[in-house]
Coordinates of C-alpha atoms in Angstrom, one line a residue:
M70 CA 63.1 101.3 152.0
S71 CA 64.2 99.7 155.5
N72 CA 63.2 96.3 156.2
K73 CA 62.6 97.3 159.8
V74 CA 59.3 98.0 160.9
F75 CA 58.1 100.8 163.2
D76 CA 54.6 101.1 163.9
A77 CA 51.9 101.3 166.4
E78 CA 53.2 99.1 169.0
D79 CA 56.5 101.0 169.1
I80 CA 54.6 104.4 169.8
A81 CA 52.6 102.6 172.4
A82 CA 55.6 101.7 174.2
V83 CA 57.0 105.2 173.9
T84 CA 53.9 106.5 175.1
R85 CA 53.7 104.0 177.9
V86 CA 57.2 105.6 179.2
L87 CA 56.1 109.2 178.6
E88 CA 52.8 108.7 180.4
S89 CA 54.7 107.2 183.4
G90 CA 57.0 110.0 183.9
V91 CA 60.0 107.8 184.5
L92 CA 62.4 108.5 181.8
T93 CA 65.6 106.6 182.8
G94 CA 66.8 103.9 184.7
S95 CA 63.7 101.8 185.6
A96 CA 61.3 99.0 184.3
E97 CA 61.8 99.1 180.5
V98 CA 65.5 98.9 180.7
A99 CA 65.4 96.5 183.4
A100 CA 63.1 94.3 181.3
L101 CA 64.9 94.7 178.2
E102 CA 68.3 93.4 179.9
Q103 CA 66.5 90.1 181.1
E104 CA 64.7 89.9 177.7
F105 CA 68.0 90.2 175.6
A106 CA 69.9 88.1 178.0
A107 CA 67.4 85.4 177.6
A108 CA 67.6 85.3 173.8
L109 CA 71.2 85.3 173.7
G110 CA 71.5 82.4 176.0
A111 CA 73.7 84.7 178.5
E112 CA 73.6 85.2 182.1
H113 CA 73.5 88.9 182.6
A114 CA 72.9 91.9 180.1
I115 CA 73.6 95.7 180.7
A116 CA 71.9 98.2 178.6
C117 CA 73.9 101.2 177.5
N118 CA 73.5 104.5 175.2
A119 CA 75.6 103.0 172.5
A120 CA 77.9 99.8 171.8
M121 CA 81.2 102.2 172.1
G122 CA 80.1 103.0 175.5
G123 CA 79.5 99.5 175.9
L124 CA 83.1 98.6 174.3
H125 CA 84.7 101.2 176.7
A126 CA 82.9 100.0 179.9
A127 CA 83.7 96.8 178.9
L128 CA 87.5 97.5 179.0
W129 CA 87.5 99.3 182.0
A130 CA 85.5 96.3 184.0
V131 CA 88.2 93.8 182.8
G132 CA 91.0 96.2 184.3
V133 CA 92.5 97.8 181.0
G134 CA 94.0 101.2 181.9
A135 CA 97.0 103.7 180.9
G136 CA 100.3 102.0 180.0
D137 CA 98.3 98.7 179.1
E138 CA 98.1 97.4 175.5
V139 CA 94.9 95.7 173.6
V140 CA 95.1 93.7 170.8
C141 CA 92.2 94.9 168.4
D142 CA 91.2 94.5 164.7
P143 CA 92.4 96.9 161.9
L144 CA 89.5 96.8 159.3
V145 CA 87.2 99.0 161.7
L146 CA 88.2 101.6 164.1
F147 CA 86.0 101.2 166.8
G148 CA 88.0 98.7 168.9
G149 CA 90.9 100.8 168.7
L150 CA 89.0 103.9 169.6
A151 CA 87.5 102.1 172.8
V152 CA 91.1 101.5 173.7
L153 CA 91.9 104.8 173.3
Y154 CA 89.6 106.2 175.7
T155 CA 91.1 103.9 178.7
G156 CA 94.3 105.5 178.1
A157 CA 95.6 102.2 176.8
M158 CA 97.3 101.5 173.4
P159 CA 95.6 99.4 170.6
V160 CA 98.0 97.1 169.0
F161 CA 96.4 95.6 166.0
A162 CA 96.4 92.0 164.6
D163 CA 96.0 91.1 161.1
V164 CA 93.2 89.4 159.5
N165 CA 92.7 86.2 157.4
E166 CA 92.2 86.9 153.6
R167 CA 89.0 85.2 153.1
T168 CA 87.0 85.6 156.3
H169 CA 87.9 89.2 157.1
N170 CA 88.3 88.4 160.6
M171 CA 90.9 88.3 162.9
D172 CA 93.9 85.9 162.5
P173 CA 94.7 83.9 165.4
A174 CA 98.5 83.5 164.4
S175 CA 98.8 87.1 164.1
L176 CA 96.9 87.5 167.4
A177 CA 99.6 85.3 169.0
E178 CA 102.2 87.5 167.6
R179 CA 101.0 90.8 168.9
I180 CA 100.9 89.6 172.7
T181 CA 103.5 91.1 174.8
P182 CA 103.8 91.6 178.5
R183 CA 101.8 94.8 178.5
T184 CA 98.9 93.1 177.0
K185 CA 95.5 93.3 178.9
A186 CA 92.9 92.2 176.6
I187 CA 91.7 91.4 173.2
I188 CA 88.9 92.8 171.2
V189 CA 87.7 90.9 168.4
T190 CA 85.4 92.0 165.8
H191 CA 82.5 89.7 164.0
H192 CA 83.1 91.6 160.6
W193 CA 80.0 91.7 158.5
G194 CA 77.9 89.1 160.5
E195 CA 80.2 86.3 160.5
P196 CA 81.8 85.3 163.7
A197 CA 85.6 85.0 164.0
D198 CA 87.6 82.2 164.9
M199 CA 86.5 82.1 168.5
A200 CA 88.4 78.7 169.1
G201 CA 91.6 79.9 167.7
I202 CA 91.3 83.4 169.4
L203 CA 90.3 82.0 172.8
A204 CA 93.0 79.3 172.5
V205 CA 95.6 82.3 172.4
A206 CA 93.7 84.2 175.2
D207 CA 93.7 81.2 177.5
A208 CA 97.2 80.6 176.9
H209 CA 97.6 84.2 178.4
K210 CA 95.1 84.4 180.7
L211 CA 93.6 87.4 178.8
P212 CA 90.0 88.4 178.6
V213 CA 88.2 88.9 175.1
V214 CA 85.7 91.4 174.4
E215 CA 83.7 90.5 171.3
D216 CA 82.4 93.4 169.5
C217 CA 79.2 92.1 168.3
A218 CA 77.8 95.3 166.4
H219 CA 77.2 93.4 163.1
V220 CA 76.4 89.8 164.5
L221 CA 73.2 89.8 166.1
F222 CA 72.0 86.0 166.4
G223 CA 75.2 84.8 164.7
E224 CA 76.3 81.6 165.8
W225 CA 79.7 79.9 166.6
H226 CA 79.8 76.2 167.3
G227 CA 76.0 76.4 168.1
R228 CA 76.4 79.2 170.6
N229 CA 75.4 82.9 170.0
A230 CA 78.0 85.4 169.3
G231 CA 78.8 87.7 172.5
T232 CA 78.8 84.5 174.9
L233 CA 82.0 83.3 174.0
G234 CA 84.3 85.5 175.6
S235 CA 84.1 87.6 178.7
V236 CA 82.0 90.3 177.2
G237 CA 80.0 90.9 174.1
V238 CA 78.7 94.4 173.0
F239 CA 75.9 94.8 170.4
S240 CA 74.8 98.1 168.7
F241 CA 71.4 99.3 168.3
Q242 CA 72.5 102.0 165.9
A243 CA 69.7 103.0 162.9
S244 CA 71.4 100.5 160.1
K245 CA 72.0 97.2 162.5
H246 CA 69.7 94.2 162.8
L247 CA 67.9 95.8 166.1
S248 CA 67.4 99.5 165.3
T249 CA 66.8 102.1 167.9
G250 CA 68.8 105.1 166.5
D251 CA 71.3 104.9 169.0
G252 CA 71.9 102.3 171.9
G253 CA 73.8 99.3 172.8
I254 CA 73.8 96.3 175.3
A255 CA 76.6 94.2 176.5
V256 CA 76.3 90.4 177.9
T257 CA 78.4 88.4 180.2
N258 CA 78.3 85.4 182.2
D259 CA 80.6 86.7 184.9
P260 CA 78.6 88.3 187.7
Y261 CA 81.9 90.3 189.0
L262 CA 81.9 91.7 185.0
A263 CA 78.5 92.3 185.0
E264 CA 78.6 94.5 188.4
Q265 CA 81.4 96.6 187.2
M266 CA 79.7 97.5 183.9
R267 CA 76.7 98.5 185.9
A268 CA 78.6 100.6 188.4
I269 CA 80.5 102.2 185.1
I270 CA 77.5 102.6 182.8
T271 CA 75.1 104.1 185.3
F272 CA 75.9 106.1 188.8
G273 CA 74.0 108.0 191.2
A274 CA 74.8 110.9 193.3
A275 CA 78.0 108.9 195.0
P276 CA 79.4 106.5 192.4
T277 CA 81.5 103.7 194.0
R278 CA 84.4 103.9 191.2
L279 CA 85.3 106.5 188.7
A280 CA 82.6 105.9 185.8
H281 CA 80.7 107.5 183.0
N282 CA 77.1 108.0 182.7
F283 CA 76.4 105.7 179.6
R284 CA 73.0 104.8 180.5
M285 CA 70.0 103.8 178.2
T286 CA 67.0 106.1 178.5
E287 CA 63.4 104.1 179.3
M288 CA 61.9 105.4 175.9
T289 CA 64.7 103.4 173.8
A290 CA 64.6 100.5 176.2
A291 CA 60.7 100.3 175.3
V292 CA 61.5 100.6 171.4
A293 CA 64.4 97.9 172.0
R294 CA 61.7 95.5 173.5
V295 CA 59.6 95.6 170.7
Q296 CA 62.4 95.5 168.2
L297 CA 63.9 92.7 169.8
R298 CA 60.7 90.5 169.3
R299 CA 61.1 91.2 165.7
A300 CA 64.9 90.8 165.2
R301 CA 65.1 87.3 164.3
G302 CA 62.8 87.8 161.3
Y303 CA 64.8 90.8 160.5
V304 CA 68.3 88.7 160.4
A305 CA 66.2 85.9 158.4
Q306 CA 65.3 88.4 155.6
D307 CA 69.1 89.5 155.5
R308 CA 70.8 86.3 155.3
A309 CA 67.7 85.5 152.6
S310 CA 69.3 89.0 150.9
A311 CA 72.6 88.4 151.1
Q312 CA 72.0 84.7 149.2
L313 CA 70.9 87.0 146.2
Y314 CA 74.4 88.3 145.9
A315 CA 76.3 85.1 146.9
Q316 CA 73.9 83.6 143.9
A317 CA 75.0 86.6 141.4
A318 CA 78.8 86.2 142.3
E319 CA 78.8 82.4 142.3
D320 CA 80.4 81.8 138.8
C321 CA 83.1 84.6 139.2
A322 CA 86.7 83.6 139.6
W323 CA 87.8 87.2 140.6
L324 CA 85.1 88.2 143.3
L325 CA 85.3 86.4 146.7
P326 CA 82.5 86.8 148.8
Q327 CA 83.7 86.5 152.7
Q328 CA 84.3 83.1 153.5
A329 CA 81.8 81.8 156.3
S330 CA 82.8 78.9 158.4
A331 CA 81.2 75.4 158.5
D332 CA 80.9 76.1 162.3
S333 CA 79.4 79.4 162.2
V334 CA 75.9 81.2 161.3
H335 CA 76.5 84.6 159.6
S336 CA 74.1 87.1 160.5
Y337 CA 74.6 89.1 157.2
H338 CA 74.6 92.8 158.6
L339 CA 76.5 93.3 155.3
W340 CA 77.4 91.4 152.1
V341 CA 80.8 91.6 151.4
A342 CA 83.2 90.4 148.8
A343 CA 86.8 90.9 148.0
F344 CA 88.0 91.9 144.4
A345 CA 90.8 89.0 143.5
P346 CA 92.7 90.1 140.3
Q347 CA 93.1 87.1 137.9
P348 CA 95.7 87.0 134.9
G349 CA 94.1 88.1 131.9
G350 CA 91.1 89.4 133.9
P351 CA 89.5 92.6 134.5
T352 CA 91.1 95.4 136.8
L353 CA 89.4 96.5 139.9
E354 CA 89.0 99.8 138.3
E355 CA 87.0 98.3 135.1
F356 CA 85.0 96.2 137.7
K357 CA 84.1 99.5 139.6
A358 CA 83.2 101.2 136.1
A359 CA 80.9 98.1 135.1
C360 CA 79.2 98.3 138.4
A361 CA 78.7 102.0 137.6
A362 CA 77.1 101.4 134.2
E363 CA 74.4 98.7 135.6
E364 CA 73.5 100.8 138.5
A365 CA 74.9 98.2 140.8
A366 CA 74.8 100.1 144.4
F367 CA 78.2 99.1 146.2
S368 CA 80.6 101.0 147.9
F369 CA 84.2 100.1 147.7
G370 CA 87.4 100.1 149.9
Y371 CA 85.3 100.6 153.2
V372 CA 87.2 103.3 155.1
G373 CA 90.0 103.3 152.8
V374 CA 92.9 102.0 154.9
P375 CA 93.0 100.0 157.8
A376 CA 92.5 101.7 161.2
Y377 CA 95.9 102.2 162.2
L378 CA 96.6 104.7 159.1
H379 CA 93.8 106.9 159.9
P380 CA 95.1 110.3 161.7
V381 CA 93.3 109.5 165.3
F382 CA 95.9 106.5 165.5
S383 CA 98.7 107.3 163.3
L384 CA 99.2 110.7 164.5
G385 CA 99.7 109.1 168.2
G386 CA 96.1 108.4 169.5
G387 CA 95.4 109.4 172.9
Y388 CA 98.8 109.9 173.7
G389 CA 101.1 111.6 171.2
V390 CA 103.7 109.7 169.5
S391 CA 106.5 110.7 172.1
R392 CA 104.5 109.8 175.0
A393 CA 103.2 106.3 174.1
P394 CA 104.2 103.6 176.6
Q395 CA 105.5 101.0 174.4
S396 CA 106.9 97.7 174.6
Q397 CA 108.1 97.9 170.9
P398 CA 108.0 100.7 168.1
L399 CA 104.6 102.4 167.6
P400 CA 102.9 99.8 165.1
Y401 CA 100.9 102.6 163.3
R402 CA 102.7 102.3 160.1
R403 CA 102.2 100.8 156.6
G404 CA 103.2 97.1 156.4
W405 CA 102.1 96.2 160.1
C406 CA 99.0 94.3 158.8
P407 CA 99.7 93.5 155.1
V408 CA 96.8 91.2 154.6
A409 CA 94.3 94.0 155.8
E410 CA 96.2 96.8 153.7
S411 CA 95.7 94.4 150.7
L412 CA 92.4 93.7 151.2
M413 CA 90.7 97.1 152.3
P414 CA 90.5 98.6 149.0
R415 CA 89.5 95.6 147.1
L416 CA 86.4 95.1 149.5
M417 CA 83.0 95.6 147.9
I418 CA 80.2 96.1 150.2
T419 CA 76.3 96.4 150.4
G420 CA 74.2 96.7 153.3
V421 CA 71.6 93.9 153.8
S422 CA 70.3 95.3 157.4
A423 CA 68.8 98.6 156.2
R424 CA 67.0 97.8 152.6
D425 CA 64.1 95.7 151.7
Q426 CA 64.4 92.4 149.7
D427 CA 62.9 94.2 146.3
F428 CA 66.1 96.5 146.5
H429 CA 68.4 93.6 146.6
R430 CA 66.9 91.7 144.1
H431 CA 67.2 94.5 141.5
N432 CA 70.7 94.9 142.9
A433 CA 72.0 91.5 143.0
D434 CA 70.8 91.3 139.0
A435 CA 72.8 94.6 138.5
L436 CA 75.9 92.9 139.8
K437 CA 75.5 89.7 137.8
R438 CA 75.2 91.9 134.5
A439 CA 78.3 93.9 135.9
V440 CA 80.3 90.5 136.0
Q441 CA 78.7 89.3 132.9
R442 CA 80.4 92.6 131.3
L443 CA 83.7 91.4 132.3
S444 CA 83.5 87.7 131.7

């Protein structure tokens, strides 16, 4: 059972829109944008049909286009896909073994004269090392787009994730902290970027620039406004659920939960740990078998391999290998991000934003029994 509540208030919000006869681009979307910006401490919010639409629009707004390069994360595909939609080339930076987030040192190595922007993903709900990432970005005068699909109300140095770079993009997909089925929203403190994103996301009969129609419907916005009022409570529940798993794994030397920074507040869209083989300890296959025997509900390996080894990238992405504008050999090969390649098959994951706490208590107990089987 989900920990999200959809009730008479949500139904009334949708009914209000339907009875108004105005289904797109009016009062509900504008109100959601104002309320979300206030909740995040941002100057501007721009609602959109999905986080992917928001990422695509953000890249266009900061000036990314054909022939450019954008540095992004290898554990998820979404940043790289957004880059392909612009006609640019994704270049993947490696991650930190313990935080699973972008490694600023690897980011610095990936910058070339063609680099036009950086997309940083806050994996699983833990904000990335924005001090290190922004230092690299500032040194090269590059905009940073934050992929905040996992990190609603996560914080870095007391500021909400999404407000640290040039643009932050949030997801309202069904499993996320704030769920409307689909939908998303971007935040920025830059009025020019806000203006450009609006022109890209929503246009009329005579658009001012080449754009997509990525707008949010009034019905989605109406539900999102109700869910926004509940979202901090959902995040608090998710943090509590995640602690159950942390406690189950705390005495296990070969199971390493994602490391959170002392300067951050983790929002826990997912609870993720890495299996870390030890001399004389169990193998990953033995651990998987123990989890299965105890009916511990976890997935292993996330999407199997880093983004650049998936066909959409490894077969040449939007260009085809022979036509990619390269300042270096096409980096879609094994060995490009060795930490990500080593880490990916060892990740164990459970969602904490889509289940209630009773499930997590039982599942954490099952994890503890699986660990004890092998200790």
